[in-house]
XYZ file of C-alpha atoms in Angstrom:
515
model
C 0.020 -0.054 -0.043
C 1.746 3.148 -1.251
C 0.238 6.571 -1.567
C 2.070 9.610 -2.839
C 1.518 12.687 -0.758
C 2.869 16.198 -0.971
C 4.265 16.977 2.468
C 7.137 19.300 3.503
C 10.185 17.281 4.529
C 10.707 19.622 7.541
C 7.863 21.013 9.483
C 9.720 22.672 12.369
C 8.592 26.225 11.793
C 5.069 25.422 11.099
C 4.811 22.954 13.955
C 6.785 24.920 16.608
C 3.632 26.522 17.790
C 2.513 23.227 19.322
C 5.495 23.509 21.810
C 4.780 27.160 22.596
C 1.115 26.962 23.496
C 1.821 26.213 27.190
C 4.701 28.556 27.357
C 2.545 31.351 26.353
C 0.161 30.499 29.206
C -2.719 28.761 27.603
C -3.935 25.886 29.570
C -3.874 22.491 28.075
C -6.986 20.573 29.134
C -6.085 17.062 30.141
C -8.193 14.301 31.686
C -7.430 13.524 35.257
C -4.970 10.643 35.603
C -4.073 8.590 38.446
C -0.591 7.444 39.057
C 0.448 4.326 37.202
C -2.479 2.623 35.622
C -2.217 -1.172 35.997
C 0.764 -2.756 34.478
C 3.998 -1.629 32.932
C 4.673 -3.339 29.640
C 7.586 -4.597 27.582
C 11.078 -4.838 28.975
C 10.078 -2.722 32.053
C 8.255 -5.808 33.246
C 11.545 -7.721 33.485
C 14.311 -7.653 36.113
C 11.696 -7.581 38.890
C 9.262 -5.244 37.232
C 8.578 -1.504 37.419
C 6.101 -0.207 40.048
C 7.236 3.370 40.661
C 5.884 4.836 43.773
C 3.106 2.209 44.344
C 2.352 1.741 48.050
C 3.826 5.116 49.142
C 2.505 8.490 49.836
C 0.912 10.767 47.112
C 1.970 14.405 46.922
C 0.827 17.198 44.561
C 3.344 19.605 43.106
C 3.020 22.689 40.943
C 6.653 23.707 40.548
C 9.806 21.993 39.916
C 11.101 22.954 43.273
C 8.124 21.213 44.905
C 8.949 18.147 42.908
C 12.470 18.226 44.321
C 11.108 18.945 47.831
C 8.920 15.905 47.684
C 11.906 13.731 46.730
C 14.098 15.316 49.460
C 11.326 15.034 52.127
C 11.180 11.183 52.009
C 12.543 9.090 54.851
C 15.210 7.614 52.414
C 16.024 7.707 48.801
C 14.016 4.550 48.309
C 10.874 5.376 50.150
C 8.105 4.978 47.597
C 6.343 8.206 46.497
C 3.910 9.393 43.749
C 4.302 12.939 42.673
C 1.130 14.300 40.917
C 2.191 17.289 38.814
C -0.004 20.033 37.543
C 0.931 23.267 35.803
C 3.867 24.537 33.954
C 7.300 23.517 35.285
C 10.215 25.760 34.150
C 13.568 27.300 35.094
C 11.938 30.056 37.112
C 10.202 27.567 39.502
C 12.785 24.795 39.595
C 15.616 25.033 42.121
C 18.015 22.578 43.681
C 16.881 21.146 47.031
C 19.177 19.287 49.318
C 18.667 16.373 51.510
C 19.793 12.793 52.458
C 17.096 11.299 50.311
C 17.825 13.206 46.967
C 20.428 14.712 44.706
C 18.828 17.530 42.780
C 20.012 20.372 40.668
C 18.864 23.672 39.312
C 17.340 23.935 35.738
C 16.449 20.229 35.418
C 14.155 17.730 37.193
C 16.784 15.456 38.639
C 15.793 11.900 39.446
C 19.274 10.882 40.577
C 20.470 8.136 42.964
C 16.903 7.235 43.953
C 14.276 4.591 43.422
C 10.532 3.873 43.731
C 9.154 7.078 42.301
C 6.163 7.868 40.001
C 5.838 11.290 38.387
C 2.557 11.802 36.744
C 0.645 14.657 35.205
C -2.955 15.286 36.468
C -5.791 17.816 36.261
C -5.262 20.474 33.511
C -1.887 19.020 32.528
C 1.826 18.967 33.445
C 4.100 20.792 30.946
C 7.883 20.812 31.472
C 8.677 23.842 29.345
C 12.371 24.108 28.207
C 13.150 21.813 31.183
C 14.339 18.271 30.805
C 13.834 15.228 32.906
C 17.123 13.408 33.905
C 17.213 9.959 35.294
C 20.705 8.905 36.589
C 21.829 6.064 38.838
C 18.245 5.279 39.694
C 15.685 2.378 39.400
C 12.040 1.593 39.421
C 10.817 5.051 37.978
C 7.522 5.763 36.239
C 7.052 8.906 34.256
C 3.471 9.285 32.852
C 1.068 11.765 31.328
C 3.388 14.735 30.930
C 4.619 17.017 28.176
C 8.273 17.936 27.857
C 9.042 20.539 25.205
C 11.766 22.596 23.653
C 14.673 21.462 25.793
C 17.913 22.875 24.511
C 21.653 22.001 24.726
C 22.730 25.420 23.408
C 21.241 28.889 23.375
C 19.218 29.986 26.358
C 17.987 28.471 28.558
C 19.647 25.135 28.416
C 18.661 21.902 30.360
C 19.599 18.255 30.571
C 22.112 18.456 27.829
C 19.327 19.144 25.237
C 17.341 15.885 25.948
C 13.691 15.973 26.807
C 14.073 12.723 28.790
C 17.624 11.387 29.350
C 18.839 8.268 31.260
C 22.359 7.427 32.126
C 24.631 5.663 34.447
C 23.435 2.355 35.706
C 19.683 3.170 35.412
C 17.247 0.196 35.719
C 13.512 -0.421 35.239
C 11.953 2.808 33.929
C 8.420 2.967 32.437
C 7.733 6.219 30.324
C 4.159 6.124 29.179
C 1.634 8.638 27.623
C 4.107 11.345 27.377
C 4.458 14.097 24.685
C 8.077 14.957 23.762
C 8.406 18.009 21.565
C 11.134 20.124 19.964
C 11.197 22.885 17.425
C 14.187 21.931 15.257
C 17.425 20.115 15.184
C 20.913 20.499 16.493
C 21.565 23.802 14.556
C 18.554 25.174 16.484
C 19.997 24.033 19.855
C 18.075 20.748 20.342
C 19.424 17.271 20.929
C 17.380 14.041 21.506
C 13.977 13.554 22.734
C 14.575 10.228 24.483
C 18.193 9.170 25.061
C 19.446 6.131 27.001
C 23.231 5.878 27.808
C 25.817 4.280 30.078
C 24.320 0.958 31.148
C 20.621 1.756 31.139
C 18.362 -1.299 30.944
C 14.752 -2.599 31.100
C 13.067 0.461 29.841
C 9.594 0.811 28.110
C 8.371 3.834 26.108
C 4.665 3.366 25.368
C 1.806 5.319 24.108
C 3.890 8.455 23.575
C 4.444 11.072 20.830
C 7.859 12.373 19.676
C 7.646 15.317 17.232
C 9.485 17.897 15.390
C 13.159 17.105 16.231
C 16.387 16.416 14.464
C 16.912 13.445 16.667
C 14.304 11.123 18.126
C 16.532 9.339 20.493
C 19.332 6.815 21.019
C 20.430 3.761 22.938
C 24.022 4.095 23.840
C 26.017 7.212 23.062
C 28.984 5.913 21.178
C 30.324 2.794 19.436
C 32.362 2.230 22.568
C 29.270 2.514 24.832
C 27.344 -0.653 24.247
C 26.106 -1.359 27.776
C 22.388 -0.133 27.519
C 19.889 -2.819 26.301
C 16.483 -4.302 26.689
C 14.227 -1.386 25.526
C 10.678 -1.610 24.284
C 8.915 0.972 22.093
C 5.246 0.393 21.342
C 2.136 2.412 20.313
C 4.183 5.542 19.788
C 4.009 8.264 17.182
C 7.199 9.494 15.646
C 6.380 12.527 13.441
C 8.670 14.891 11.508
C 11.892 13.376 12.954
C 15.084 13.719 10.838
C 16.885 10.619 12.301
C 17.306 8.334 15.362
C 13.871 6.803 15.596
C 15.805 5.425 17.513
C 19.572 4.968 16.860
C 20.819 1.636 18.432
C 24.485 1.091 19.208
C 24.483 -2.451 20.493
C 21.800 -3.905 22.727
C 18.404 -5.319 22.104
C 15.217 -3.455 21.256
C 11.671 -4.303 20.506
C 9.430 -1.972 18.331
C 5.930 -2.846 17.798
C 2.671 -0.979 16.733
C 4.451 2.352 16.323
C 3.329 4.841 13.710
C 6.264 6.567 12.001
C 5.441 9.605 9.767
C 7.829 11.963 8.016
C 11.126 10.366 8.999
C 13.145 12.701 6.883
C 16.611 11.142 6.689
C 16.400 7.804 8.527
C 14.503 5.920 11.114
C 15.434 2.806 13.084
C 19.175 2.772 12.733
C 20.658 -0.536 14.004
C 24.291 -0.605 14.148
C 27.429 -1.894 16.143
C 25.778 -5.233 16.667
C 22.508 -4.039 17.804
C 19.388 -6.257 17.304
C 15.929 -4.820 16.671
C 12.766 -6.774 16.539
C 10.393 -4.679 14.371
C 6.701 -6.004 14.419
C 3.526 -4.567 12.921
C 4.541 -0.939 12.691
C 3.246 1.497 10.115
C 5.904 3.499 8.200
C 4.472 6.485 6.235
C 5.912 9.262 4.014
C 9.356 8.522 5.076
C 12.962 7.659 3.966
C 15.227 4.720 5.014
C 13.082 3.751 7.882
C 15.187 0.735 8.811
C 18.832 -0.302 8.420
C 22.305 0.472 9.328
C 23.282 4.114 8.445
C 26.384 6.435 8.661
C 28.745 3.560 9.663
C 30.155 0.328 8.495
C 29.426 -1.329 11.940
C 26.643 -3.673 11.095
C 23.449 -3.994 13.046
C 20.689 -6.411 12.719
C 16.798 -6.764 12.598
C 13.984 -9.133 12.595
C 10.872 -7.849 10.803
C 7.293 -8.989 10.485
C 3.926 -7.557 9.683
C 5.038 -4.021 8.877
C 3.342 -1.564 6.430
C 5.635 0.610 4.285
C 3.353 3.341 2.917
C 5.205 5.889 0.511
C 8.589 4.935 1.877
C 11.767 5.640 -0.152
C 15.073 3.774 0.020
C 18.573 4.988 -0.744
C 21.123 2.737 -2.578
C 23.496 0.629 -0.370
C 27.014 1.894 0.182
C 30.055 1.477 2.315
C 28.421 3.186 5.304
C 24.738 2.748 4.195
C 22.826 -0.440 4.390
C 19.058 0.182 4.176
C 16.891 -2.887 4.928
C 14.572 -1.956 1.976
C 12.966 -1.767 -0.444
C 11.869 -5.296 0.532
C 12.971 -5.747 4.223
C 13.754 -9.282 5.367
C 15.161 -10.425 8.691
C 18.871 -10.990 9.107
C 18.702 -12.057 12.811
C 16.215 -13.445 15.292
C 15.368 -11.932 18.618
C 13.706 -13.771 21.603
C 11.298 -11.620 23.557
C 10.847 -12.688 27.269
C 7.516 -10.996 27.972
C 3.933 -11.537 26.664
C 2.457 -8.828 24.314
C -0.448 -8.582 21.945
C 0.007 -7.133 18.441
C -2.541 -4.857 16.824
C -2.754 -5.326 13.033
C -0.406 -2.873 11.344
C -3.134 -1.468 9.146
C -4.959 -0.032 12.180
C -1.888 1.400 13.888
C -2.295 4.986 12.632
C -5.848 5.033 14.027
C -5.226 3.359 17.444
C -2.036 5.442 18.021
C -3.965 8.737 17.252
C -6.574 7.741 19.926
C -4.088 6.599 22.704
C -0.549 8.147 22.260
C 0.545 11.304 24.136
C -0.241 13.183 27.248
C -3.841 14.142 27.840
C -5.434 10.984 26.303
C -6.814 9.782 29.654
C -4.208 7.026 29.642
C -6.197 5.281 26.965
C -4.483 2.071 25.606
C -5.317 -0.518 22.886
C -7.208 -3.656 23.815
C -5.046 -5.621 21.248
C -7.833 -5.573 18.700
C -7.501 -2.039 17.318
C -9.862 -0.479 19.961
C -8.949 2.090 22.484
C -9.943 1.485 26.052
C -9.297 3.344 29.334
C -8.079 0.980 32.116
C -9.323 1.117 35.617
C -6.657 3.013 37.520
C -4.902 1.649 40.628
C -6.281 3.008 43.920
C -3.960 5.845 45.271
C -3.589 7.638 48.367
C -5.482 10.943 48.470
C -2.860 13.496 47.267
C -1.964 16.516 49.268
C -0.026 19.670 48.287
C 3.670 19.540 49.100
C 3.171 19.165 52.898
C 1.724 22.308 54.554
C 1.946 23.183 58.163
C -1.313 22.788 60.106
C -2.871 24.641 62.971
C -3.126 21.517 65.266
C -1.198 22.213 68.529
C 1.234 19.611 69.867
C 1.203 18.624 73.552
C 4.033 18.768 76.131
C 6.721 21.092 77.019
C 8.058 23.645 74.472
C 11.716 22.441 74.240
C 12.861 25.704 72.811
C 12.446 27.612 76.023
C 16.039 27.540 77.625
C 17.651 26.223 74.472
C 20.172 28.089 72.196
C 19.694 29.338 68.681
C 21.555 30.431 65.585
C 20.810 31.020 62.001
C 22.027 31.982 58.356
C 21.459 35.766 58.693
C 19.271 38.249 60.648
C 17.800 41.591 59.683
C 18.846 44.718 61.694
C 17.021 44.860 65.072
C 16.171 41.175 65.166
C 17.627 38.233 67.023
C 17.801 34.487 66.783
C 16.893 34.393 70.450
C 13.601 35.991 69.904
C 12.158 32.730 68.276
C 12.613 30.950 71.655
C 11.648 33.468 74.283
C 7.902 32.698 74.444
C 7.093 36.285 73.416
C 5.200 36.673 70.132
C 5.904 40.440 70.033
C 9.573 39.844 69.228
C 10.899 38.094 66.182
C 13.748 37.081 63.887
C 13.855 38.068 60.242
C 16.342 36.921 57.699
C 18.353 39.662 55.899
C 16.317 39.010 52.786
C 13.253 36.917 51.934
C 14.962 33.626 52.691
C 17.128 32.181 55.390
C 17.284 29.665 58.193
C 17.051 29.720 61.971
C 17.917 26.890 64.406
C 17.091 25.664 67.863
C 20.076 23.802 69.571
C 20.598 21.822 72.697
C 23.745 20.935 74.600
C 22.815 17.125 74.403
C 20.705 14.934 72.085
C 17.026 15.767 72.361
C 14.121 13.863 70.860
C 11.889 16.109 68.738
C 8.864 15.230 66.506
C 6.993 18.519 66.121
C 7.723 22.041 65.576
C 5.500 25.094 65.575
C 6.411 28.176 63.437
C 4.466 31.334 64.504
C 4.626 34.460 62.402
C 4.047 37.918 63.819
C 0.569 39.354 63.143
C 2.085 42.043 60.849
C 3.776 39.290 58.540
C 1.142 36.514 58.739
C 1.180 34.494 55.537
C 4.496 35.618 54.192
C 6.315 32.338 54.672
C 6.152 30.265 51.470
C 8.064 27.000 50.980
C 10.365 25.638 53.774
C 12.378 22.648 54.933
C 12.978 21.302 58.335
C 16.580 19.855 58.713
C 18.342 17.661 61.138
C 20.953 20.248 61.928
C 23.430 17.556 62.993
C 23.461 15.728 59.636
C 21.771 18.168 57.206
C 19.074 15.536 56.334
C 15.716 16.989 55.431
C 13.088 15.685 57.894
C 10.148 17.309 56.119
C 9.290 20.126 53.801
C 6.149 22.170 52.930
C 4.619 25.548 52.752
C 3.233 28.111 55.369
C 3.550 28.601 59.056
C 1.886 26.385 61.662
C 2.462 22.960 63.377
C 4.970 20.632 61.475
C 5.186 17.008 62.206
C 7.972 14.707 61.224
C 9.510 11.275 62.268
C 10.647 11.356 65.927
C 14.369 12.186 65.740
C 17.033 12.500 68.435
C 19.375 15.490 67.536
C 21.223 18.430 69.024
C 20.104 21.006 66.343
C 16.877 21.516 64.383
C 16.824 24.000 61.536
C 13.906 25.734 59.852
C 14.870 26.866 56.249
C 12.707 29.329 54.437
C 13.230 28.928 50.709
C 10.535 31.203 49.431
C 8.361 33.964 50.909
C 5.999 36.816 49.985
C 8.023 39.629 51.485
C 10.386 39.514 54.543
C 9.291 36.794 56.949
C 8.941 37.495 60.673
C 9.243 34.365 62.721
C 7.964 35.229 66.247
C 8.355 31.757 67.720
C 10.052 28.479 66.765
C 8.610 25.909 69.333
C 9.697 22.382 69.481
C 8.033 19.405 71.062
C 8.859 15.818 71.771
C 5.213 14.771 70.674
C-alpha cells in the first residue's frame, strides 16, 4: 500500500507553535490521571518489574522545586512516593533542594540516585517547558502523562544536555508512558534527542507516547564504545517529523511494535554496532530509509514481520549505508521474554492517534485495534507539598532555655527572639529567605515544631524545609507557618529553612516538642 503525498520534509517552523502554547500561558485541558495505571509493559516488566511509587504516599506539586522537595522530604532515597504534577514547570520555578534522600540540581528535574518514584501529570496538565527530566543512577521509575517541550543544549535556557528525557549511568527499570516529547528543530537550532538512554541503562519501556519535530528522536548508547544499554521496548508511539534516530541503536536489544512513523526525513530505526531490533506490525508512512544501518560500516541487525511501508523511499547501499529495503527481510532472530499482543499494522495509525501522548486519559489498545481506558490503581489521596497545620502539639516547648543561631538576621532582630515565648519579638532573615535553628547541649528527641509568624507578617512564609541540623538531612518540607510533624528524631540541632516567601518573613516563635 503506497500513496504519494505532498508533504514538507521539515515542518519545524510550522509545527513549533505546538510546543509554545503552554509557554504562552494557555492551559492544556487534560483528563485527570491517577498514578500508574495497572501494568508496565515490555522490558520494564522484567528484572523484577517496574512499579514506581506504588504503596507510598501521594504528593501534589505545581513547581519544579516542589517536585524536588517531595523527593528530598522522604525518609530515604528509596521510600516509595507518587508525585502528581499540575501546571507549567520551568526554570523560574525549579531550584536545587538538598537532603539525604535526593540529589537534585537547578534547571532540570533530577531523578538521581533514587528509586521507587512515580511522576504523573494530573488535572489540567503538566508541561515541562524548556526543562528536561534526567534519570541517573536510579531504578523503578515511572514517568506518565506529561509534556516535555523545547529542551535545548545550546542557546538559552539550556537543560539536561538538550534531551527531553535522558537516562544514564546504571539506570534500571523505567516505564515512560503517555508522554508528549516535542522540539522545534534540530541540532543547529539548539536541540538534541527527545529520548536518550546511555551508560548502562536497561529494562526500559516507552509506550503510548508522541515524539515530534526534532532532528533526533533518541538513541540507545552514546557511542560505538558504549554498548552497555539494552532491553528497551517501544510500542504504540507516534514519531512525526523526525530527521533521524527513531531510534539509533548502538548495541543492545530493542523491540519496536505497533508504532506509527510519519515523516522520518533522513532515516528511522538505525541498528548498528551489533544491535538487534525486533520490528513488528509498525506503520511507516511518507518517510525515507526507515530501517537499516546508516552512517557507519559497523553492522546492526533486525527481525521484521507484519510492517506496512506506505510511501517509503530507500537509498542505495554503500560502504556506510545499508538500508533494509525496499523489501525488508530479517537478518537475525530476537527472543522476547515477555507477553504482548499485536494490533494489526493496518490499524496502527488510528489506534495510536487515539491513545498516544499526554492528555489522552491514559487510553490504551485492547489488542484488537480498539482504544480502552483501564481502571486506575487506587492511590492515596494527594496533598499539596506538605503544609504546616494549626493543630497544636502537647507537652513542653523544648525551645525555652535552648540556644539558637541562623544563616542571617535583619537589623533589630535576634535568633533568640524565636525561643523566648514572646510573640511580639521576632527574627527576620536579611532577605526573603534564610534559616534559623534551635540547638541543645545534648541529644534531644523532637517530632514536632510550631512556626508562629508575627501578626504584621502573617502569611509571608512560602516553601520551607526542616533539617536535622546535625546531619543536614531533610526531615520534612512544605509551605506556610503552623504545626509541623516529622519522624521522631534525636538530635542536637533543628533547623527551619525558608526557601521562598512573600516579602520578608517575621518568625515570632520556633517552638519544638517531643510529641
